[in-house]
Short mmCIF file of C-alpha atoms and ligand atoms in Angstrom, two decimals:
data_model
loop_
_atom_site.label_atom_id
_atom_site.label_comp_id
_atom_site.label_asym_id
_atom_site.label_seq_id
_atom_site.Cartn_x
_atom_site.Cartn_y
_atom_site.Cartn_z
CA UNK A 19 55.32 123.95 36.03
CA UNK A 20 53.08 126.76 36.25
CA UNK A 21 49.24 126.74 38.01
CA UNK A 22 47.96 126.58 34.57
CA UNK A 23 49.36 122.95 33.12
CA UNK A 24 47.45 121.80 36.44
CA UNK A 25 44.37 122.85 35.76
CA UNK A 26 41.66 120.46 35.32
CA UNK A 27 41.54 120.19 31.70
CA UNK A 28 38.24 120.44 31.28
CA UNK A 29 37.92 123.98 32.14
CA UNK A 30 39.41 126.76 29.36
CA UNK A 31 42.22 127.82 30.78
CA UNK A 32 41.26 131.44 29.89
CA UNK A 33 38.14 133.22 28.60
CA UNK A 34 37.94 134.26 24.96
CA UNK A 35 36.53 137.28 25.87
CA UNK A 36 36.04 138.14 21.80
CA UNK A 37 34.04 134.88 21.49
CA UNK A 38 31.22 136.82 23.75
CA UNK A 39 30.33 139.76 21.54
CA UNK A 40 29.12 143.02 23.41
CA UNK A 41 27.91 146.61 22.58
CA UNK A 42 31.28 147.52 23.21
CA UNK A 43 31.32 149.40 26.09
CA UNK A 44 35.21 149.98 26.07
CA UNK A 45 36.12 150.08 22.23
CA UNK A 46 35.00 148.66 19.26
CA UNK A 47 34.53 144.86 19.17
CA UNK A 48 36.67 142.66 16.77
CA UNK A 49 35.15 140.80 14.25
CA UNK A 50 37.69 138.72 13.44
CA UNK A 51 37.90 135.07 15.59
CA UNK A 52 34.19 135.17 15.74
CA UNK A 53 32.04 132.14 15.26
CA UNK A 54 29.13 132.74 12.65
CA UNK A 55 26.54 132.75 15.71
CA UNK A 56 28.33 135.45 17.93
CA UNK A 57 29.19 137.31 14.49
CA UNK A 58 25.42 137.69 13.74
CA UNK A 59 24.34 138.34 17.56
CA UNK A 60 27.27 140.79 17.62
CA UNK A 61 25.59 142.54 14.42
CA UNK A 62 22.36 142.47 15.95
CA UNK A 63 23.69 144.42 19.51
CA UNK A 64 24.89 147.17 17.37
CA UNK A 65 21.51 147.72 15.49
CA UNK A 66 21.33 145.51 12.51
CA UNK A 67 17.21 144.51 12.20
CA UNK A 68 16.96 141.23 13.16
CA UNK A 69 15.61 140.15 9.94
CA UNK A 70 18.84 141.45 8.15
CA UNK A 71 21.07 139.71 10.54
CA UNK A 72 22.10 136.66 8.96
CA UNK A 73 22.56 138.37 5.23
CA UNK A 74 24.90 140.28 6.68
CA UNK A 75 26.63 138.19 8.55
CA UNK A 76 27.07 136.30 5.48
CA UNK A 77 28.30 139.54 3.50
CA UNK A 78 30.82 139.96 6.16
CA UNK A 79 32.19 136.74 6.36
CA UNK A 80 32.60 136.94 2.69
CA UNK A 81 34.76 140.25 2.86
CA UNK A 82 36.61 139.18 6.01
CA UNK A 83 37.63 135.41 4.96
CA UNK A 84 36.59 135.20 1.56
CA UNK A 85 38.49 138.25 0.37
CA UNK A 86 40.43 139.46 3.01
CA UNK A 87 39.46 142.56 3.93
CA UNK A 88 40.96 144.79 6.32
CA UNK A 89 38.86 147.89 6.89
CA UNK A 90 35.03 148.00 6.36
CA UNK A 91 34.87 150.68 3.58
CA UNK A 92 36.48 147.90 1.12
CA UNK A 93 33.03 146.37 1.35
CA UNK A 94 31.58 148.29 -1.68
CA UNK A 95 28.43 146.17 -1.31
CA UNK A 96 26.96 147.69 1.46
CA UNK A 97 25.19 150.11 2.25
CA UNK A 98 26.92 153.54 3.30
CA UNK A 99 25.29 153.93 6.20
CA UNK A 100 25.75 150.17 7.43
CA UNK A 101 29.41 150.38 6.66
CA UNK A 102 28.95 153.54 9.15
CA UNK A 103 27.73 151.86 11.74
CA UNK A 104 30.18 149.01 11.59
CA UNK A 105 32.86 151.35 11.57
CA UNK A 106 31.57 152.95 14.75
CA UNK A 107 30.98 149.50 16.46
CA UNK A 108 33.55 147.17 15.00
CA UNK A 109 37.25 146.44 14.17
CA UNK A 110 38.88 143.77 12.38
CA UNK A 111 42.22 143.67 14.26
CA UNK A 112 44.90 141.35 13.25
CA UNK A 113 48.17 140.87 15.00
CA UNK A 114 50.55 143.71 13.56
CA UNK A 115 53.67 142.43 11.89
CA UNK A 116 57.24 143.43 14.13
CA UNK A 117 59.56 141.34 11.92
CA UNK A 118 59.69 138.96 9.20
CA UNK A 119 62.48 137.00 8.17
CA UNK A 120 62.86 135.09 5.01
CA UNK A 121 65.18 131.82 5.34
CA UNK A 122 67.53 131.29 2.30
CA UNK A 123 64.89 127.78 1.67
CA UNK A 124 61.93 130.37 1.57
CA UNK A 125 60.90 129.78 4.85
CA UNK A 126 59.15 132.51 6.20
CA UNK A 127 58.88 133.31 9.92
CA UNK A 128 56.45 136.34 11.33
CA UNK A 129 56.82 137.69 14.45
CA UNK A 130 53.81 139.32 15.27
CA UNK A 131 52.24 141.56 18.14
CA UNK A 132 49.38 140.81 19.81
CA UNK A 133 46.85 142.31 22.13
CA UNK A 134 49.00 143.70 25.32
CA UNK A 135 52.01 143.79 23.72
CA UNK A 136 52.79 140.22 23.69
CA UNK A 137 54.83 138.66 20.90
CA UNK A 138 54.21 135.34 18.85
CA UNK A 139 55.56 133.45 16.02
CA UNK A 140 53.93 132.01 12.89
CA UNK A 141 56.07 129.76 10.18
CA UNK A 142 55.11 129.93 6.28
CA UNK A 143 56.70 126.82 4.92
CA UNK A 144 56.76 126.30 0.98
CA UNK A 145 57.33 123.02 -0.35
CA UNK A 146 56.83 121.51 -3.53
CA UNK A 147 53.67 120.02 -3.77
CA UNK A 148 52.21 122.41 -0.38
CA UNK A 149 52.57 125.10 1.68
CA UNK A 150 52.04 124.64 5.20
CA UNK A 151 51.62 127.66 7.86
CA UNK A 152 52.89 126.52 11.03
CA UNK A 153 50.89 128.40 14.07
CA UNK A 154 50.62 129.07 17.35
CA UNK A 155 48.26 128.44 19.99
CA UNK A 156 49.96 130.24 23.12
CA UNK A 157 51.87 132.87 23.51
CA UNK A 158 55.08 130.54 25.29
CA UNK A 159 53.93 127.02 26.50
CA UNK A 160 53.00 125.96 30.18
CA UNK A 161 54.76 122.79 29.86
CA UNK A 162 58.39 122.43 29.62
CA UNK A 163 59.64 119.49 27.29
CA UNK A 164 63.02 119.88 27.46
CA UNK A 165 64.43 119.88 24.38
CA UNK A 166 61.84 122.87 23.35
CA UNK A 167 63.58 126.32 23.23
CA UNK A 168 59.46 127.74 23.67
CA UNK A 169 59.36 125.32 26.69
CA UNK A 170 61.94 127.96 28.36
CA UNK A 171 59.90 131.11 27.65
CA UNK A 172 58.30 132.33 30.66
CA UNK A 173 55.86 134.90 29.34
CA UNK A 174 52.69 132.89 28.84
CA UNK A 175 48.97 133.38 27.74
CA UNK A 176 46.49 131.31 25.71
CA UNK A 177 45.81 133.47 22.47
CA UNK A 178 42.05 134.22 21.47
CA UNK A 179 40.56 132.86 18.54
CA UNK A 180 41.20 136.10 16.75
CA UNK A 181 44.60 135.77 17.41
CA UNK A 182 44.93 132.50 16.17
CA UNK A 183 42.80 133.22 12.96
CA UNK A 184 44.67 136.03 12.63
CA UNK A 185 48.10 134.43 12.14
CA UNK A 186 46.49 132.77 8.70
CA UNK A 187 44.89 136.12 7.45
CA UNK A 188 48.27 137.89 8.29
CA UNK A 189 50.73 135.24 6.25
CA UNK A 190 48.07 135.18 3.53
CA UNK A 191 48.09 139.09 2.82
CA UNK A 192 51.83 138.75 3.27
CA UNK A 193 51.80 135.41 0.52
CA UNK A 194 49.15 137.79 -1.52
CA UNK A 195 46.98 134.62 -1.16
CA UNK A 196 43.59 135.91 -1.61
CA UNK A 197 41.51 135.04 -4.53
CA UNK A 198 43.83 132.12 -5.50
CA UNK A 199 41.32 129.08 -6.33
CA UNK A 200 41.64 126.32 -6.44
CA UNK A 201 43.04 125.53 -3.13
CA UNK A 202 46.21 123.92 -4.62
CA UNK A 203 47.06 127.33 -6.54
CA UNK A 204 47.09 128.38 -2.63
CA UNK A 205 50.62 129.58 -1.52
CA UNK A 206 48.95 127.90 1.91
CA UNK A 207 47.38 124.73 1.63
CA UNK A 208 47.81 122.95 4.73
CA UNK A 209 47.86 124.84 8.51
CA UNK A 210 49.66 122.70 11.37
CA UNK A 211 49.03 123.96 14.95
CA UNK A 212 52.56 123.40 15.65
CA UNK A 213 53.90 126.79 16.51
CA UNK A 214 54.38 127.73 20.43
CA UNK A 215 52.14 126.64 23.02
CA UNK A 216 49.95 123.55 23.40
CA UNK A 217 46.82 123.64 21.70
CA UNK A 218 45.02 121.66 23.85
CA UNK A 219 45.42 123.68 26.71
CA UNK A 220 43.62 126.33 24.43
CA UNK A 221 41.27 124.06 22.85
CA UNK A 222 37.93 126.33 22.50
CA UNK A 223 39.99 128.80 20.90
CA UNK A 224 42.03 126.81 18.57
CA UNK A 225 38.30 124.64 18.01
CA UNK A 226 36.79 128.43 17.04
CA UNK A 227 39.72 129.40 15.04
CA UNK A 228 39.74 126.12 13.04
CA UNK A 229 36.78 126.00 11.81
CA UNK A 230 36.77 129.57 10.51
CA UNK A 231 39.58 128.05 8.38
CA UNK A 232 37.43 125.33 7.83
CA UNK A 233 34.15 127.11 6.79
CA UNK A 234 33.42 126.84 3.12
CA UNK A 235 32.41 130.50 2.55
CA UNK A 236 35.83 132.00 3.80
CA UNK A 237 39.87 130.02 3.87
CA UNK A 238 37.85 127.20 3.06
CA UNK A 239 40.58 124.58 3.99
CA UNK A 240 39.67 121.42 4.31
CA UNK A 241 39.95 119.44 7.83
CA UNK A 242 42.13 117.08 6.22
CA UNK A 243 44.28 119.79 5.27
CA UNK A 244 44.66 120.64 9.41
CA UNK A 245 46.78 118.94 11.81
CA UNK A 246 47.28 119.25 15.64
CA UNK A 247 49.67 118.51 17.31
CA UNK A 248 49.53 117.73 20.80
CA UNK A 249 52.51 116.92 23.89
CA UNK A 250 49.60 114.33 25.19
CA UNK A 251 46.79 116.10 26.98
CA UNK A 252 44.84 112.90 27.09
CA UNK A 253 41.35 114.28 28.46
CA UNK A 254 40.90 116.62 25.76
CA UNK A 255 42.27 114.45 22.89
CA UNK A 256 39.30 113.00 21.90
CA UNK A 257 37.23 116.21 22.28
CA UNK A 258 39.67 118.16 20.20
CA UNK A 259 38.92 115.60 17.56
CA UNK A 260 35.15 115.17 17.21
CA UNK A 261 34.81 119.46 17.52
CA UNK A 262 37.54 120.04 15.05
CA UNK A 263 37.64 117.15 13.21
CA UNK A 264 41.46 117.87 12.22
CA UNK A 265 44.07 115.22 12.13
CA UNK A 266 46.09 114.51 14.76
CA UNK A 267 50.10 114.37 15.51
CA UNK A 268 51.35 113.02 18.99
CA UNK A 269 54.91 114.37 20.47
CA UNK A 270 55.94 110.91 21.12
CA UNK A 271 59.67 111.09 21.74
CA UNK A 272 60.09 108.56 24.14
CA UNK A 273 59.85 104.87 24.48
CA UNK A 274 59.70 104.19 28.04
CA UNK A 275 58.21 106.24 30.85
CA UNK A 276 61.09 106.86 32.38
CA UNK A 277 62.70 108.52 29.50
CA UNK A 278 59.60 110.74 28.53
CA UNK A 279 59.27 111.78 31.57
CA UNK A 280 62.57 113.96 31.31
CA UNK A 281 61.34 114.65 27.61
CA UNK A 282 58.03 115.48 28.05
CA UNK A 283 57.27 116.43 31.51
CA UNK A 284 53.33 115.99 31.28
CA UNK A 285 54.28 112.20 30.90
CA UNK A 286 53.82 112.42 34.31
CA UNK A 287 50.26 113.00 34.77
CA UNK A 288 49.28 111.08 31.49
CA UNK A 289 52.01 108.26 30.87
CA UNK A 290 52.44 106.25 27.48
CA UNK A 291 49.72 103.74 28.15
CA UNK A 292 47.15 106.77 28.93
CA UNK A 293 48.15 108.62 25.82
CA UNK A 294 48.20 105.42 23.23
CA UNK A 295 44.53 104.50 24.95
CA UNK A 296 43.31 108.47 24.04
CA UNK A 297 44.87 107.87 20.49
CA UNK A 298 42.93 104.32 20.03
CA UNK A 299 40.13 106.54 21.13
CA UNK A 300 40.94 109.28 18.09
CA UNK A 301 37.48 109.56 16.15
CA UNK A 302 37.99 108.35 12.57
CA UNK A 303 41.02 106.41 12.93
CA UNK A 304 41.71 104.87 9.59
CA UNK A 305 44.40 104.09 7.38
CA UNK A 306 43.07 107.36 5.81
CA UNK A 307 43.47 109.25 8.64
CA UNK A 308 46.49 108.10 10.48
CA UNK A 309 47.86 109.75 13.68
CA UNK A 310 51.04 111.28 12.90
CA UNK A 311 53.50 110.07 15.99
CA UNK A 312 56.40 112.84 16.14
CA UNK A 313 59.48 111.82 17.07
CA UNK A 314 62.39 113.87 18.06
CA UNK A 315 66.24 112.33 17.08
CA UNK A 316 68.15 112.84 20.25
CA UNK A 317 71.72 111.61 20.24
CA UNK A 318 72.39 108.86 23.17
CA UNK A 319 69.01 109.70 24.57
CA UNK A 320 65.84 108.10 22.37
CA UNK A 321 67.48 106.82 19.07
CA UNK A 322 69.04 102.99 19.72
CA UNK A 323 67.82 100.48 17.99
CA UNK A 324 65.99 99.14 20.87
CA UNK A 325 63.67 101.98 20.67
CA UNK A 326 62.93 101.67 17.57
CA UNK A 327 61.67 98.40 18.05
CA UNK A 328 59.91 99.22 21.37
CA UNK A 329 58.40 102.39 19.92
CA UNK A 330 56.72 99.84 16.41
CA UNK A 331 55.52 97.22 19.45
CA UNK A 332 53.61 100.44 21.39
CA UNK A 333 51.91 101.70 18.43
CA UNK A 334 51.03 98.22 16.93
CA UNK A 335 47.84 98.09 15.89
CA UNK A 336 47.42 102.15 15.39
CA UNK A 337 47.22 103.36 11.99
CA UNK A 338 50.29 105.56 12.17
CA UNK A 339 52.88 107.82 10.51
CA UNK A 340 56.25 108.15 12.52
CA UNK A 341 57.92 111.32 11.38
CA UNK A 342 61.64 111.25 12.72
CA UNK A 343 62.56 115.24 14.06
CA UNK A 344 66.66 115.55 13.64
CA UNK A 345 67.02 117.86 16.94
CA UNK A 346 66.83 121.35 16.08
CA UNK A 347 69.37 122.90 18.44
CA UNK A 348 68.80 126.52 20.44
CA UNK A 349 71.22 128.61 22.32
CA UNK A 350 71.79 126.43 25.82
CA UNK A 351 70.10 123.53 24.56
CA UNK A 352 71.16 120.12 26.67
CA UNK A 353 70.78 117.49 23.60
CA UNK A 354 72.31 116.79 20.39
CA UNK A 355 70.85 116.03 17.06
CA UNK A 356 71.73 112.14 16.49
CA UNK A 357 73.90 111.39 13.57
CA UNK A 358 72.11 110.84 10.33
CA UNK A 359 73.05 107.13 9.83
CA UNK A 360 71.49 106.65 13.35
CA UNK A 361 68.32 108.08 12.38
CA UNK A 362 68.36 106.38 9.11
CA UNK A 363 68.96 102.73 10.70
CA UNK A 364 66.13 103.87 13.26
CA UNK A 365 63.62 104.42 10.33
CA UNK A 366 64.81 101.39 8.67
CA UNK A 367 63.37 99.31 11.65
CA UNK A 368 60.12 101.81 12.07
CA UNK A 369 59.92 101.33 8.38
CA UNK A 370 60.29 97.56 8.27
CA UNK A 371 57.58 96.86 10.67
CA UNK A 372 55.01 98.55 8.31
CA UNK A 373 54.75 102.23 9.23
CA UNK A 374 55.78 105.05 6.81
CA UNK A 375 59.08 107.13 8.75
CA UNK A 376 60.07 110.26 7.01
CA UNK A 377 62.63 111.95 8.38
CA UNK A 378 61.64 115.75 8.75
CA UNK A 379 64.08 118.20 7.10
CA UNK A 380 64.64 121.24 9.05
CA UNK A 381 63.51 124.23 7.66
CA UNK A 382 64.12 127.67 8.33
CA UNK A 383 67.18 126.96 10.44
CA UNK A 384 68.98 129.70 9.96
CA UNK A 385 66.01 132.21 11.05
CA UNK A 386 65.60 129.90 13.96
CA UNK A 387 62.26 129.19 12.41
CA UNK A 388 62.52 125.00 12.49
CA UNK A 389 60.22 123.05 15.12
CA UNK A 390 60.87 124.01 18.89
CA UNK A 391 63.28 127.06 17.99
CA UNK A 392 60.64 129.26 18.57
CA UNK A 393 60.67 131.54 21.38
CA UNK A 394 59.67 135.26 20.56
CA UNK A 395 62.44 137.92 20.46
CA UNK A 396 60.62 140.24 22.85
CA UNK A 397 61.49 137.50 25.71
CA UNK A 398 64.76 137.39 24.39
CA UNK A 399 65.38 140.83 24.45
CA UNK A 400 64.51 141.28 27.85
CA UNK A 401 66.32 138.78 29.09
CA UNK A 402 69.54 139.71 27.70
N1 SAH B 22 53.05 121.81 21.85
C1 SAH B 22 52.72 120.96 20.80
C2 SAH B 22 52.92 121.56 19.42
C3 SAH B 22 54.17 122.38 19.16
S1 SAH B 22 55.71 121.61 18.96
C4 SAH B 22 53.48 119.68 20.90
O1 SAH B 22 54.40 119.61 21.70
O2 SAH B 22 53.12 118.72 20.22
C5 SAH B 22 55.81 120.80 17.37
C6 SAH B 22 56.77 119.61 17.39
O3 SAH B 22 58.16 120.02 17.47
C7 SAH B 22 56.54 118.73 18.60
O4 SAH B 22 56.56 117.38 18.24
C8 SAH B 22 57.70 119.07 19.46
O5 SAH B 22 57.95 118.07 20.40
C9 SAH B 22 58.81 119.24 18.45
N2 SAH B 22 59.99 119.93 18.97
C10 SAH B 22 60.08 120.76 20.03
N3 SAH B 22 61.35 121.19 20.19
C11 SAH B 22 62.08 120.63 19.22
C12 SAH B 22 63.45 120.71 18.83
N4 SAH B 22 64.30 121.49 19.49
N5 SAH B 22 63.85 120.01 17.76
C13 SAH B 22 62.98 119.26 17.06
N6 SAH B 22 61.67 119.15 17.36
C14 SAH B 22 61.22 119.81 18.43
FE1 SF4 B 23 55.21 123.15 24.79
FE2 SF4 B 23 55.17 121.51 22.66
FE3 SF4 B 23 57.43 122.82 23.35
FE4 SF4 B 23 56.51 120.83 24.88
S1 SF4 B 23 57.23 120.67 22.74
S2 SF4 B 23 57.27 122.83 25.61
S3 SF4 B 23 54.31 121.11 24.70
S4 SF4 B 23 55.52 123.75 22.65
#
């Protein structure tokens, strides 16, 4: 495990640097990823009056989340001149596009560039009644479940705010999802931080991100319509839901210590009676607002019937979903997906002691888009 899954998870593992706007001494500063406060501050440092400030900030965030803007003379209600200066003083950057591959089930998957070169994916998922944009919060993950093809990328980095914001203003030009009101005539109407990396290793950028996504004036999604998911960073659970507000899915997976330890390595420094005490803890816990406990279908490993009726008897008490993962496999992979009648008697006995168990479908499978495939192509390139 790498220095940074050890860090004391308390401190941001790195700075934002775009979260602490500057008279750009080298370049132009991005607009995108910033809160409202450093948005108007960073207007301010490049010569808006001070008494102008907060209109424009308002006019901006309008044109950059509202309506989707991309380059400052779109902004036809401003001034000339201030459209000028902003040009001279700001960007709005997104992540540029490398490839984009469309599943035969419509399941889109981005690869997209960031800052340095890196590469990350994002997941457009259409369904019937929703569209959910699966994101990412790191470029690779620190911690190494493994069952998780991104668990096995070594190139890691937190991504800024920007970078995470930008993933949703990149699939919705993509989606042509501007303008589209009410939400539910959205092409995305619900975001899930369930993409590479752990998000609560990055959680003052994915907390900034959010709610830009949340903010009324611009994507305007709901915090109900948000979901993180997390491998069990205990100290920050709690946090991450009184800042964001979001609901909340656990990578469960295991029913014993001893078994998610193998699965999911951080078990070790947070075990299963640390991480059920954070989600007790989980602001707004309701029937409402259930916690989501993931649950990946691993043949011979996690999936007897004895687990299933361990895993109802941990939770008990919890207002919770259990949403049964069939294993998506990846190239060297050491599990197999259980057998479907196995994971149907194993949400038979979830189901029977009260708690809702759908069984996720894979989507995107043959992109290598479905949950823990992803792993971006630039690492596999070089490695081949
Ligand atoms: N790092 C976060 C969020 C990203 S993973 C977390 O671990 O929660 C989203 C979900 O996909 C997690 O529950 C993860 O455990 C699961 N997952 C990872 N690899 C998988 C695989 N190969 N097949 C099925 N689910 C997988
Ligand atoms: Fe990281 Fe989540 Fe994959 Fe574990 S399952 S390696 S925490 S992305």
């Amino acid at each position: 495990m790498s220095s940074l899954a050890s860090a004391p998870a308390t401190t941001p593992v790195t700075q934002d640097v775009l979260t602490v706007p500057r008279p750009a001494p080298d370049g132009p500063v991005n607009l995108v990823g910033l809160p409202r406060p450093a948005l108007r501050a960073a207007l301010v440092a490049a010569g808006t009056p001070e008494e102008q400030a907060s209109m424009r900030a308002a006019q901006l965030w309008q044109w950059i989340y509202g309506k989707g803007a991309r380059d400052f003379a779109a902004m036809t209600n401003l001034a000339k001149d201030y459209r000028a200066l902003l040009v001279e003083n700001f960007t709005l950057a997104r992540p540029e596009l490398v490839t984009r591959q469309v599943s035969a089930d419509g399941t889109r998957k981005y690869l997209l560039r960031v800052a340095g070169g890196a590469e990350i994916e994002t997941v457009y998922i259409p369904e019937e009644d929703r569209g959910t944009l699966c994101i990412s919060s790191q470029i690779g993950c620190t911690l190494t479940c493994s069952f998780c093809h991104t668990g096995t990328q070594r190139l890691v980095r937190n991504l800024t705010a920007a970078e995470i914001v930008g993933q949703i203003l990149y699939a919705r030009d993509d989606l042509e999802d501007w303008g589209r009101t009410p939400v539910e005539k959205r092409r995305i109407t619900n975001i899930v931080l369930m993409g590479m990396g752990e998000p609560l290793y990055n959680l003052d950028n994915v907390r900034d991100a959010m709610k830009i996504a949340m903010d009324g004036e611009g994507i305007a999604l709901s915090r109900r319509r948000i979901t993180l998911s997390t491998s069990g960073v205990v100290p920050e659970m709690v946090r991450a839901g009184e800042e964001i507000g979001c609901l909340l899915a656990v990578s469960f997976h295991a029913t014993t210590d001893e078994v998610r330890d193998q699965l999911v390595p951080i078990n070790r420094k947070w075990n299963i009676a640390a991480l059920l005490d954070a989600c007790r803890a989980w602001p707004r816990l309701s029937n409402a607002e259930r916690i989501t406990f993931e649950y990946v279908m691993l043949k011979g490993v996690n999936d007897s019937d004895a687990d299933a009726r361990r895993l109802v008897k941990l939770i008990a008490g919890i207002p919770a979903k259990i949403n049964l993962i069939p294993f998506n496999p990846w190239p060297g992979a050491p599990y197999e997906r259980s057998d479907p009648d196995r994971i149907e008697t194993f949400a038979r006995i979830v189901n029977k002691a009260g708690y809702a168990s759908p069984v996720r479908t894979p989507r995107g499978e043959d992109i290598m888009a479905a949950c823990g495939q992803l792993k971006s192509a630039s690492e596999r390139a070089r490695r081949r």
